[in-house]
Amino acid sequence: MAAELTFSELFRQAKRSAVHLEMRDGYMRSDPRFVSWRQAPQSVPAENDPASRPWLALMQEITTRGVEVRRARIFSEPMSDYLRFEHHLTPSNVEAGEQVRWLPRRKVSDLALPGNDFWLFDDSLVVFLHFTGDGELSPEGDEERTTEPAIVQLCSTSFEAVWERAVPHEVYRPV
């Protein structure tokens, strides 16, 4: 059953797609990479190396076999320090095979969006991610999985609406 699979296994099981909608202005502010970047914003050692960022190796693995991975980020302007950090790291994600787009929050007021960030795998499984107010993963349970058709449809429709309006990473420059 999907609920028993690890997050990495969900990606490896994906056949066609994995899409991610991010809607927060900050995440994991305790991340040592972020702390280091804040001290020297143009330098985060080894962040382009899949050996030091297992996420990049995973993205290369699954996109090479044809799974489309798309990430859309909704954010406030001016952009928070944490999202500037993510923007700084995103070229490595793109090089690993992810497609990433950015959409200012003021451009989503007329869209119906779920209340939490999510991953949607093969248009059939939604994994909602739960964070605390300061952006850390929730100790009460950081994810919730569902295959409920109405929820899958909401997430799919929401993601596609954001994706259509969003600016590709290669074009977007932080304000």
GROMACS .gro file of N, CA and C in nm:
model
  525
    1MET      N    1   0.084  -0.119   0.000
    1MET     CA    2   0.000   0.000   0.000
    1MET      C    3   0.088   0.124   0.000
    2ALA      N    4   0.045   0.229  -0.067
    2ALA     CA    5   0.125   0.350  -0.085
    2ALA      C    6   0.165   0.413   0.048
    3ALA      N    7   0.079   0.404   0.150
    3ALA     CA    8   0.110   0.467   0.279
    3ALA      C    9   0.234   0.406   0.343
    4GLU      N   10   0.273   0.285   0.303
    4GLU     CA   11   0.389   0.220   0.361
    4GLU      C   12   0.519   0.258   0.290
    5LEU      N   13   0.510   0.317   0.174
    5LEU     CA   14   0.629   0.352   0.099
    5LEU      C   15   0.695   0.476   0.157
    6THR      N   16   0.828   0.480   0.152
    6THR     CA   17   0.899   0.601   0.192
    6THR      C   18   0.878   0.705   0.083
    7PHE      N   19   0.914   0.828   0.114
    7PHE     CA   20   0.899   0.936   0.017
    7PHE      C   21   0.982   0.907  -0.108
    8SER      N   22   1.106   0.862  -0.091
    8SER     CA   23   1.190   0.827  -0.206
    8SER      C   24   1.127   0.714  -0.288
    9GLU      N   25   1.069   0.617  -0.220
    9GLU     CA   26   1.005   0.506  -0.292
    9GLU      C   27   0.884   0.554  -0.372
   10LEU      N   28   0.812   0.655  -0.323
   10LEU     CA   29   0.700   0.710  -0.400
   10LEU      C   30   0.750   0.765  -0.533
   11PHE      N   31   0.863   0.833  -0.532
   11PHE     CA   32   0.921   0.884  -0.657
   11PHE      C   33   0.964   0.770  -0.747
   12ARG      N   34   1.028   0.671  -0.689
   12ARG     CA   35   1.076   0.558  -0.770
   12ARG      C   36   0.960   0.476  -0.827
   13GLN      N   37   0.847   0.478  -0.762
   13GLN     CA   38   0.728   0.406  -0.809
   13GLN      C   39   0.653   0.485  -0.916
   14ALA      N   40   0.672   0.617  -0.920
   14ALA     CA   41   0.600   0.701  -1.016
   14ALA      C   42   0.629   0.656  -1.159
   15LYS      N   43   0.525   0.656  -1.239
   15LYS     CA   44   0.537   0.613  -1.379
   15LYS      C   45   0.540   0.730  -1.476
   16ARG      N   46   0.463   0.836  -1.446
   16ARG     CA   47   0.450   0.948  -1.540
   16ARG      C   48   0.489   1.083  -1.481
   17SER      N   49   0.443   1.110  -1.359
   17SER     CA   50   0.461   1.247  -1.309
   17SER      C   51   0.464   1.255  -1.157
   18ALA      N   52   0.531   1.362  -1.114
   18ALA     CA   53   0.530   1.402  -0.973
   18ALA      C   54   0.531   1.554  -0.975
   19VAL      N   55   0.424   1.615  -0.922
   19VAL     CA   56   0.416   1.761  -0.921
   19VAL      C   57   0.405   1.808  -0.777
   20HIS      N   58   0.465   1.925  -0.753
   20HIS     CA   59   0.473   1.977  -0.616
   20HIS      C   60   0.430   2.123  -0.615
   21LEU      N   61   0.336   2.156  -0.527
   21LEU     CA   62   0.295   2.295  -0.509
   21LEU      C   63   0.341   2.341  -0.372
   22GLU      N   64   0.423   2.446  -0.372
   22GLU     CA   65   0.474   2.507  -0.250
   22GLU      C   66   0.407   2.643  -0.233
   23MET      N   67   0.355   2.670  -0.114
   23MET     CA   68   0.280   2.793  -0.093
   23MET      C   69   0.326   2.873   0.028
   24ARG      N   70   0.436   2.836   0.090
   24ARG     CA   71   0.486   2.906   0.209
   24ARG      C   72   0.600   2.999   0.171
   25ASP      N   73   0.623   3.100   0.253
   25ASP     CA   74   0.734   3.192   0.230
   25ASP      C   75   0.862   3.148   0.301
   26GLY      N   76   0.855   3.040   0.375
   26GLY     CA   77   0.975   2.992   0.442
   26GLY      C   78   0.958   2.849   0.490
   27TYR      N   79   1.068   2.777   0.486
   27TYR     CA   80   1.072   2.638   0.528
   27TYR      C   81   1.200   2.614   0.606
   28MET      N   82   1.196   2.522   0.696
   28MET     CA   83   1.315   2.465   0.760
   28MET      C   84   1.426   2.568   0.783
   29ARG      N   85   1.392   2.675   0.850
   29ARG     CA   86   1.491   2.781   0.873
   29ARG      C   87   1.608   2.735   0.959
   30SER      N   88   1.594   2.617   1.021
   30SER     CA   89   1.704   2.561   1.100
   30SER      C   90   1.800   2.482   1.012
   31ASP      N   91   1.770   2.466   0.883
   31ASP     CA   92   1.855   2.392   0.790
   31ASP      C   93   1.995   2.453   0.789
   32PRO      N   94   2.098   2.374   0.820
   32PRO     CA   95   2.235   2.428   0.823
   32PRO      C   96   2.278   2.491   0.690
   33ARG      N   97   2.226   2.442   0.580
   33ARG     CA   98   2.261   2.502   0.450
   33ARG      C   99   2.207   2.644   0.440
   34PHE      N  100   2.084   2.665   0.490
   34PHE     CA  101   2.025   2.799   0.489
   34PHE      C  102   2.103   2.893   0.581
   35VAL      N  103   2.137   2.844   0.700
   35VAL     CA  104   2.213   2.924   0.795
   35VAL      C  105   2.345   2.965   0.732
   36SER      N  106   2.413   2.872   0.666
   36SER     CA  107   2.540   2.902   0.599
   36SER      C  108   2.520   3.003   0.487
   37TRP      N  109   2.417   2.986   0.408
   37TRP     CA  110   2.389   3.077   0.296
   37TRP      C  111   2.363   3.218   0.346
   38ARG      N  112   2.291   3.232   0.457
   38ARG     CA  113   2.263   3.366   0.510
   38ARG      C  114   2.392   3.439   0.546
   39GLN      N  115   2.493   3.365   0.585
   39GLN     CA  116   2.621   3.426   0.620
   39GLN      C  117   2.703   3.461   0.496
   40ALA      N  118   2.686   3.385   0.389
   40ALA     CA  119   2.759   3.410   0.264
   40ALA      C  120   2.667   3.373   0.147
   41PRO      N  121   2.573   3.462   0.112
   41PRO     CA  122   2.468   3.429   0.015
   41PRO      C  123   2.512   3.377  -0.121
   42GLN      N  124   2.632   3.400  -0.163
   42GLN     CA  125   2.672   3.352  -0.295
   42GLN      C  126   2.746   3.218  -0.290
   43SER      N  127   2.756   3.159  -0.172
   43SER     CA  128   2.835   3.038  -0.161
   43SER      C  129   2.772   2.938  -0.065
   44VAL      N  130   2.732   2.825  -0.119
   44VAL     CA  131   2.688   2.713  -0.037
   44VAL      C  132   2.767   2.593  -0.087
   45PRO      N  133   2.865   2.547  -0.013
   45PRO     CA  134   2.954   2.442  -0.061
   45PRO      C  135   2.880   2.316  -0.106
   46ALA      N  136   2.923   2.265  -0.218
   46ALA     CA  137   2.880   2.135  -0.271
   46ALA      C  138   2.731   2.124  -0.300
   47GLU      N  139   2.661   2.235  -0.312
   47GLU     CA  140   2.516   2.227  -0.336
   47GLU      C  141   2.480   2.181  -0.477
   48ASN      N  142   2.575   2.180  -0.567
   48ASN     CA  143   2.549   2.133  -0.702
   48ASN      C  144   2.586   1.987  -0.722
   49ASP      N  145   2.635   1.924  -0.619
   49ASP     CA  146   2.686   1.787  -0.627
   49ASP      C  147   2.582   1.687  -0.578
   50PRO      N  148   2.534   1.599  -0.669
   50PRO     CA  149   2.435   1.500  -0.626
   50PRO      C  150   2.482   1.412  -0.510
   51ALA      N  151   2.614   1.396  -0.495
   51ALA     CA  152   2.664   1.316  -0.383
   51ALA      C  153   2.636   1.382  -0.249
   52SER      N  154   2.633   1.516  -0.247
   52SER     CA  155   2.607   1.586  -0.121
   52SER      C  156   2.460   1.624  -0.107
   53ARG      N  157   2.386   1.618  -0.215
   53ARG     CA  158   2.241   1.645  -0.212
   53ARG      C  159   2.170   1.526  -0.274
   54PRO      N  160   2.135   1.426  -0.194
   54PRO     CA  161   2.071   1.305  -0.246
   54PRO      C  162   1.946   1.335  -0.331
   55TRP      N  163   1.879   1.449  -0.301
   55TRP     CA  164   1.761   1.487  -0.379
   55TRP      C  165   1.796   1.498  -0.528
   56LEU      N  166   1.910   1.556  -0.559
   56LEU     CA  167   1.949   1.574  -0.699
   56LEU      C  168   1.970   1.440  -0.768
   57ALA      N  169   2.032   1.347  -0.698
   57ALA     CA  170   2.053   1.214  -0.755
   57ALA      C  171   1.920   1.145  -0.780
   58LEU      N  172   1.826   1.159  -0.686
   58LEU     CA  173   1.693   1.100  -0.703
   58LEU      C  174   1.621   1.161  -0.823
   59MET      N  175   1.629   1.294  -0.836
   59MET     CA  176   1.564   1.360  -0.950
   59MET      C  177   1.626   1.316  -1.082
   60GLN      N  178   1.758   1.304  -1.087
   60GLN     CA  179   1.823   1.255  -1.209
   60GLN      C  180   1.777   1.114  -1.242
   61GLU      N  181   1.768   1.031  -1.140
   61GLU     CA  182   1.727   0.892  -1.159
   61GLU      C  183   1.587   0.883  -1.219
   62ILE      N  184   1.492   0.954  -1.160
   62ILE     CA  185   1.354   0.935  -1.207
   62ILE      C  186   1.324   1.013  -1.335
   63THR      N  187   1.383   1.130  -1.352
   63THR     CA  188   1.356   1.204  -1.476
   63THR      C  189   1.425   1.137  -1.595
   64THR      N  190   1.537   1.073  -1.572
   64THR     CA  191   1.607   1.000  -1.680
   64THR      C  192   1.520   0.887  -1.733
   65ARG      N  193   1.439   0.828  -1.647
   65ARG     CA  194   1.352   0.720  -1.696
   65ARG      C  195   1.216   0.771  -1.744
   66GLY      N  196   1.202   0.905  -1.754
   66GLY     CA  197   1.085   0.962  -1.819
   66GLY      C  198   0.976   1.017  -1.729
   67VAL      N  199   0.997   1.018  -1.598
   67VAL     CA  200   0.898   1.077  -1.509
   67VAL      C  201   0.915   1.228  -1.511
   68GLU      N  202   0.807   1.300  -1.538
   68GLU     CA  203   0.812   1.445  -1.539
   68GLU      C  204   0.794   1.497  -1.396
   69VAL      N  205   0.890   1.577  -1.350
   69VAL     CA  206   0.884   1.636  -1.216
   69VAL      C  207   0.873   1.786  -1.233
   70ARG      N  208   0.761   1.841  -1.182
   70ARG     CA  209   0.737   1.985  -1.189
   70ARG      C  210   0.711   2.039  -1.049
   71ARG      N  211   0.767   2.157  -1.022
   71ARG     CA  212   0.751   2.223  -0.892
   71ARG      C  213   0.708   2.366  -0.919
   72ALA      N  214   0.599   2.409  -0.854
   72ALA     CA  215   0.553   2.548  -0.865
   72ALA      C  216   0.556   2.609  -0.726
   73ARG      N  217   0.611   2.730  -0.720
   73ARG     CA  218   0.623   2.800  -0.591
   73ARG      C  219   0.542   2.928  -0.595
   74ILE      N  220   0.448   2.938  -0.502
   74ILE     CA  221   0.371   3.062  -0.480
   74ILE      C  222   0.441   3.134  -0.365
   75PHE      N  223   0.464   3.265  -0.381
   75PHE     CA  224   0.541   3.336  -0.280
   75PHE      C  225   0.501   3.483  -0.275
   76SER      N  226   0.534   3.545  -0.163
   76SER     CA  227   0.511   3.689  -0.145
   76SER      C  228   0.630   3.767  -0.198
   77GLU      N  229   0.601   3.889  -0.245
   77GLU     CA  230   0.708   3.980  -0.286
   77GLU      C  231   0.706   4.102  -0.195
   78PRO      N  232   0.821   4.151  -0.152
   78PRO     CA  233   0.952   4.097  -0.187
   78PRO      C  234   0.972   3.958  -0.127
   79MET      N  235   1.055   3.881  -0.193
   79MET     CA  236   1.078   3.742  -0.157
   79MET      C  237   1.151   3.733  -0.023
   80SER      N  238   1.110   3.634   0.059
   80SER     CA  239   1.175   3.611   0.188
   80SER      C  240   1.319   3.562   0.167
   81ASP      N  241   1.401   3.575   0.271
   81ASP     CA  242   1.538   3.525   0.263
   81ASP      C  243   1.540   3.376   0.231
   82TYR      N  244   1.448   3.301   0.291
   82TYR     CA  245   1.450   3.157   0.267
   82TYR      C  246   1.422   3.127   0.119
   83LEU      N  247   1.327   3.196   0.060
   83LEU     CA  248   1.298   3.169  -0.081
   83LEU      C  249   1.409   3.222  -0.172
   84ARG      N  250   1.479   3.326  -0.131
   84ARG     CA  251   1.598   3.367  -0.207
   84ARG      C  252   1.703   3.256  -0.204
   85PHE      N  253   1.716   3.192  -0.089
   85PHE     CA  254   1.805   3.076  -0.075
   85PHE      C  255   1.760   2.964  -0.170
   86GLU      N  256   1.631   2.934  -0.171
   86GLU     CA  257   1.581   2.830  -0.263
   86GLU      C  258   1.605   2.869  -0.408
   87HIS      N  259   1.584   2.996  -0.441
   87HIS     CA  260   1.607   3.041  -0.578
   87HIS      C  261   1.754   3.020  -0.615
   88HIS      N  262   1.843   3.046  -0.520
   88HIS     CA  263   1.987   3.028  -0.540
   88HIS      C  264   2.020   2.880  -0.569
   89LEU      N  265   1.951   2.788  -0.503
   89LEU     CA  266   1.978   2.645  -0.519
   89LEU      C  267   1.906   2.582  -0.639
   90THR      N  268   1.803   2.645  -0.688
   90THR     CA  269   1.716   2.585  -0.790
   90THR      C  270   1.785   2.548  -0.920
   91PRO      N  271   1.887   2.621  -0.968
   91PRO     CA  272   1.952   2.576  -1.092
   91PRO      C  273   2.000   2.431  -1.086
   92SER      N  274   2.043   2.385  -0.970
   92SER     CA  275   2.085   2.246  -0.956
   92SER      C  276   1.967   2.152  -0.970
   93ASN      N  277   1.850   2.191  -0.917
   93ASN     CA  278   1.729   2.110  -0.933
   93ASN      C  279   1.693   2.099  -1.080
   94VAL      N  280   1.699   2.211  -1.150
   94VAL     CA  281   1.665   2.214  -1.293
   94VAL      C  282   1.764   2.127  -1.371
   95GLU      N  283   1.890   2.140  -1.340
   95GLU     CA  284   1.991   2.058  -1.407
   95GLU      C  285   1.968   1.909  -1.382
   96ALA      N  286   1.915   1.875  -1.264
   96ALA     CA  287   1.886   1.735  -1.231
   96ALA      C  288   1.759   1.683  -1.297
   97GLY      N  289   1.683   1.772  -1.363
   97GLY     CA  290   1.565   1.726  -1.437
   97GLY      C  291   1.433   1.784  -1.394
   98GLU      N  292   1.429   1.855  -1.281
   98GLU     CA  293   1.304   1.918  -1.237
   98GLU      C  294   1.273   2.038  -1.326
   99GLN      N  295   1.145   2.064  -1.343
   99GLN     CA  296   1.099   2.189  -1.402
   99GLN      C  297   1.045   2.271  -1.286
  100VAL      N  298   1.086   2.397  -1.276
  100VAL     CA  299   1.047   2.480  -1.163
  100VAL      C  300   0.994   2.613  -1.214
  101ARG      N  301   0.881   2.656  -1.156
  101ARG     CA  302   0.824   2.786  -1.190
  101ARG      C  303   0.789   2.861  -1.062
  102TRP      N  304   0.785   2.995  -1.074
  102TRP     CA  305   0.760   3.086  -0.963
  102TRP      C  306   0.638   3.172  -0.995
  103LEU      N  307   0.551   3.193  -0.895
  103LEU     CA  308   0.432   3.276  -0.915
  103LEU      C  309   0.410   3.363  -0.792
  104PRO      N  310   0.416   3.496  -0.809
  104PRO     CA  311   0.388   3.585  -0.697
  104PRO      C  312   0.246   3.564  -0.643
  105ARG      N  313   0.234   3.567  -0.511
  105ARG     CA  314   0.107   3.541  -0.443
  105ARG      C  315  -0.005   3.633  -0.492
  106ARG      N  316   0.027   3.757  -0.526
  106ARG     CA  317  -0.077   3.852  -0.569
  106ARG      C  318  -0.145   3.807  -0.698
  107LYS      N  319  -0.086   3.709  -0.769
  107LYS     CA  320  -0.144   3.662  -0.895
  107LYS      C  321  -0.227   3.535  -0.879
  108VAL      N  322  -0.255   3.493  -0.755
  108VAL     CA  323  -0.333   3.371  -0.734
  108VAL      C  324  -0.464   3.394  -0.659
  109SER      N  325  -0.501   3.519  -0.636
  109SER     CA  326  -0.619   3.548  -0.554
  109SER      C  327  -0.746   3.484  -0.606
  110ASP      N  328  -0.757   3.463  -0.735
  110ASP     CA  329  -0.879   3.407  -0.791
  110ASP      C  330  -0.872   3.255  -0.812
  111LEU      N  331  -0.768   3.190  -0.758
  111LEU     CA  332  -0.754   3.045  -0.773
  111LEU      C  333  -0.796   2.972  -0.645
  112ALA      N  334  -0.860   2.858  -0.662
  112ALA     CA  335  -0.893   2.771  -0.548
  112ALA      C  336  -0.771   2.683  -0.521
  113LEU      N  337  -0.716   2.697  -0.402
  113LEU     CA  338  -0.595   2.622  -0.366
  113LEU      C  339  -0.620   2.543  -0.239
  114PRO      N  340  -0.559   2.423  -0.229
  114PRO     CA  341  -0.570   2.348  -0.103
  114PRO      C  342  -0.499   2.423   0.009
  115GLY      N  343  -0.525   2.387   0.130
  115GLY     CA  344  -0.468   2.457   0.245
  115GLY      C  345  -0.325   2.425   0.277
  116ASN      N  346  -0.268   2.322   0.213
  116ASN     CA  347  -0.132   2.280   0.244
  116ASN      C  348  -0.054   2.250   0.117
  117ASP      N  349   0.078   2.261   0.128
  117ASP     CA  350   0.166   2.218   0.020
  117ASP      C  351   0.141   2.070  -0.006
  118PHE      N  352   0.169   2.027  -0.129
  118PHE     CA  353   0.148   1.886  -0.160
  118PHE      C  354   0.237   1.839  -0.274
  119TRP      N  355   0.253   1.708  -0.280
  119TRP     CA  356   0.305   1.637  -0.396
  119TRP      C  357   0.190   1.555  -0.452
  120LEU      N  358   0.180   1.549  -0.582
  120LEU     CA  359   0.080   1.466  -0.650
  120LEU      C  360   0.155   1.372  -0.743
  121PHE      N  361   0.140   1.243  -0.719
  121PHE     CA  362   0.209   1.140  -0.797
  121PHE      C  363   0.113   1.075  -0.895
  122ASP      N  364   0.149   1.078  -1.025
  122ASP     CA  365   0.073   1.011  -1.131
  122ASP      C  366  -0.076   1.042  -1.128
  123ASP      N  367  -0.111   1.163  -1.088
  123ASP     CA  368  -0.252   1.205  -1.080
  123ASP      C  369  -0.339   1.106  -1.003
  124SER      N  370  -0.280   1.042  -0.901
  124SER     CA  371  -0.359   0.945  -0.825
  124SER      C  372  -0.334   0.946  -0.674
  125LEU      N  373  -0.220   0.995  -0.630
  125LEU     CA  374  -0.188   0.997  -0.488
  125LEU      C  375  -0.141   1.137  -0.450
  126VAL      N  376  -0.208   1.196  -0.351
  126VAL     CA  377  -0.168   1.326  -0.298
  126VAL      C  378  -0.100   1.304  -0.164
  127VAL      N  379   0.015   1.370  -0.147
  127VAL     CA  380   0.084   1.372  -0.018
  127VAL      C  381   0.087   1.517   0.027
  128PHE      N  382   0.003   1.550   0.126
  128PHE     CA  383   0.003   1.684   0.185
  128PHE      C  384   0.118   1.692   0.285
  129LEU      N  385   0.186   1.805   0.287
  129LEU     CA  386   0.296   1.827   0.380
  129LEU      C  387   0.250   1.927   0.485
  130HIS      N  388   0.275   1.896   0.611
  130HIS     CA  389   0.232   1.982   0.722
  130HIS      C  390   0.353   2.043   0.790
  131PHE      N  391   0.347   2.176   0.808
  131PHE     CA  392   0.457   2.251   0.868
  131PHE      C  393   0.406   2.329   0.988
  132THR      N  394   0.497   2.360   1.078
  132THR     CA  395   0.465   2.449   1.190
  132THR      C  396   0.466   2.592   1.139
  133GLY      N  397   0.427   2.686   1.223
  133GLY     CA  398   0.425   2.826   1.184
  133GLY      C  399   0.560   2.882   1.145
  134ASP      N  400   0.668   2.823   1.198
  134ASP     CA  401   0.801   2.873   1.162
  134ASP      C  402   0.868   2.791   1.052
  135GLY      N  403   0.790   2.705   0.985
  135GLY     CA  404   0.840   2.636   0.867
  135GLY      C  405   0.904   2.501   0.889
  136GLU      N  406   0.905   2.453   1.012
  136GLU     CA  407   0.961   2.320   1.037
  136GLU      C  408   0.853   2.215   1.010
  137LEU      N  409   0.895   2.093   0.979
  137LEU     CA  410   0.797   1.986   0.961
  137LEU      C  411   0.723   1.965   1.093
  138SER      N  412   0.594   1.941   1.084
  138SER     CA  413   0.510   1.930   1.203
  138SER      C  414   0.542   1.804   1.283
  139PRO      N  415   0.563   1.819   1.414
  139PRO     CA  416   0.590   1.702   1.497
  139PRO      C  417   0.467   1.612   1.513
  140GLU      N  418   0.349   1.664   1.484
  140GLU     CA  419   0.227   1.584   1.495
  140GLU      C  420   0.207   1.492   1.374
  141GLY      N  421   0.292   1.503   1.279
  141GLY     CA  422   0.281   1.425   1.156
  141GLY      C  423   0.303   1.518   1.039
  142ASP      N  424   0.413   1.499   0.969
  142ASP     CA  425   0.450   1.593   0.865
  142ASP      C  426   0.385   1.567   0.731
  143GLU      N  427   0.315   1.456   0.717
  143GLU     CA  428   0.247   1.431   0.590
  143GLU      C  429   0.117   1.356   0.609
  144GLU      N  430   0.034   1.370   0.507
  144GLU     CA  431  -0.097   1.303   0.504
  144GLU      C  432  -0.119   1.258   0.361
  145ARG      N  433  -0.151   1.131   0.341
  145ARG     CA  434  -0.166   1.076   0.207
  145ARG      C  435  -0.311   1.041   0.178
  146THR      N  436  -0.351   1.067   0.053
  146THR     CA  437  -0.488   1.034   0.014
  146THR      C  438  -0.495   1.003  -0.135
  147THR      N  439  -0.588   0.915  -0.169
  147THR     CA  440  -0.620   0.886  -0.309
  147THR      C  441  -0.765   0.925  -0.338
  148GLU      N  442  -0.828   0.997  -0.246
  148GLU     CA  443  -0.967   1.042  -0.261
  148GLU      C  444  -0.979   1.119  -0.393
  149PRO      N  445  -1.065   1.072  -0.486
  149PRO     CA  446  -1.073   1.134  -0.619
  149PRO      C  447  -1.099   1.286  -0.617
  150ALA      N  448  -1.186   1.333  -0.530
  150ALA     CA  449  -1.216   1.477  -0.528
  150ALA      C  450  -1.094   1.559  -0.484
  151ILE      N  451  -1.018   1.507  -0.391
  151ILE     CA  452  -0.898   1.577  -0.343
  151ILE      C  453  -0.789   1.572  -0.449
  152VAL      N  454  -0.772   1.457  -0.513
  152VAL     CA  455  -0.676   1.445  -0.622
  152VAL      C  456  -0.710   1.545  -0.732
  153GLN      N  457  -0.838   1.555  -0.766
  153GLN     CA  458  -0.880   1.649  -0.871
  153GLN      C  459  -0.854   1.794  -0.831
  154LEU      N  460  -0.885   1.830  -0.706
  154LEU     CA  461  -0.859   1.965  -0.657
  154LEU      C  462  -0.710   1.998  -0.670
  155CYS      N  463  -0.626   1.907  -0.626
  155CYS     CA  464  -0.482   1.933  -0.630
  155CYS      C  465  -0.430   1.940  -0.772
  156SER      N  466  -0.478   1.853  -0.858
  156SER     CA  467  -0.436   1.855  -0.998
  156SER      C  468  -0.477   1.985  -1.066
  157THR      N  469  -0.602   2.023  -1.048
  157THR     CA  470  -0.653   2.146  -1.109
  157THR      C  471  -0.580   2.268  -1.055
  158SER      N  472  -0.559   2.272  -0.924
  158SER     CA  473  -0.488   2.384  -0.862
  158SER      C  474  -0.346   2.395  -0.916
  159PHE      N  475  -0.277   2.283  -0.919
  159PHE     CA  476  -0.139   2.287  -0.967
  159PHE      C  477  -0.134   2.337  -1.112
  160GLU      N  478  -0.218   2.283  -1.198
  160GLU     CA  479  -0.215   2.322  -1.339
  160GLU      C  480  -0.248   2.471  -1.358
  161ALA      N  481  -0.340   2.523  -1.278
  161ALA     CA  482  -0.374   2.665  -1.287
  161ALA      C  483  -0.255   2.752  -1.247
  162VAL      N  484  -0.186   2.713  -1.141
  162VAL     CA  485  -0.067   2.786  -1.098
  162VAL      C  486   0.043   2.773  -1.204
  163TRP      N  487   0.063   2.654  -1.253
  163TRP     CA  488   0.169   2.627  -1.351
  163TRP      C  489   0.152   2.714  -1.476
  164GLU      N  490   0.028   2.728  -1.523
  164GLU     CA  491   0.002   2.808  -1.643
  164GLU      C  492   0.042   2.954  -1.624
  165ARG      N  493   0.024   3.008  -1.505
  165ARG     CA  494   0.053   3.150  -1.477
  165ARG      C  495   0.198   3.174  -1.435
  166ALA      N  496   0.263   3.073  -1.386
  166ALA     CA  497   0.393   3.089  -1.324
  166ALA      C  498   0.503   3.114  -1.427
  167VAL      N  499   0.612   3.174  -1.380
  167VAL     CA  500   0.726   3.210  -1.462
  167VAL      C  501   0.834   3.102  -1.446
  168PRO      N  502   0.888   3.050  -1.557
  168PRO     CA  503   0.995   2.950  -1.546
  168PRO      C  504   1.114   3.004  -1.466
  169HIS      N  505   1.178   2.915  -1.394
  169HIS     CA  506   1.292   2.954  -1.310
  169HIS      C  507   1.397   3.031  -1.390
  170GLU      N  508   1.423   2.986  -1.510
  170GLU     CA  509   1.527   3.047  -1.592
  170GLU      C  510   1.497   3.193  -1.624
  171VAL      N  511   1.372   3.234  -1.612
  171VAL     CA  512   1.330   3.370  -1.646
  171VAL      C  513   1.308   3.457  -1.521
  172TYR      N  514   1.257   3.395  -1.414
  172TYR     CA  515   1.220   3.473  -1.294
  172TYR      C  516   1.343   3.526  -1.221
  173ARG      N  517   1.338   3.654  -1.184
  173ARG     CA  518   1.442   3.718  -1.102
  173ARG      C  519   1.375   3.772  -0.976
  174PRO      N  520   1.426   3.735  -0.859
  174PRO     CA  521   1.365   3.783  -0.733
  174PRO      C  522   1.358   3.934  -0.724
  175VAL      N  523   1.248   3.980  -0.664
  175VAL     CA  524   1.229   4.124  -0.640
  175VAL      C  525   1.280   4.154  -0.501
   0.00000   0.00000   0.00000
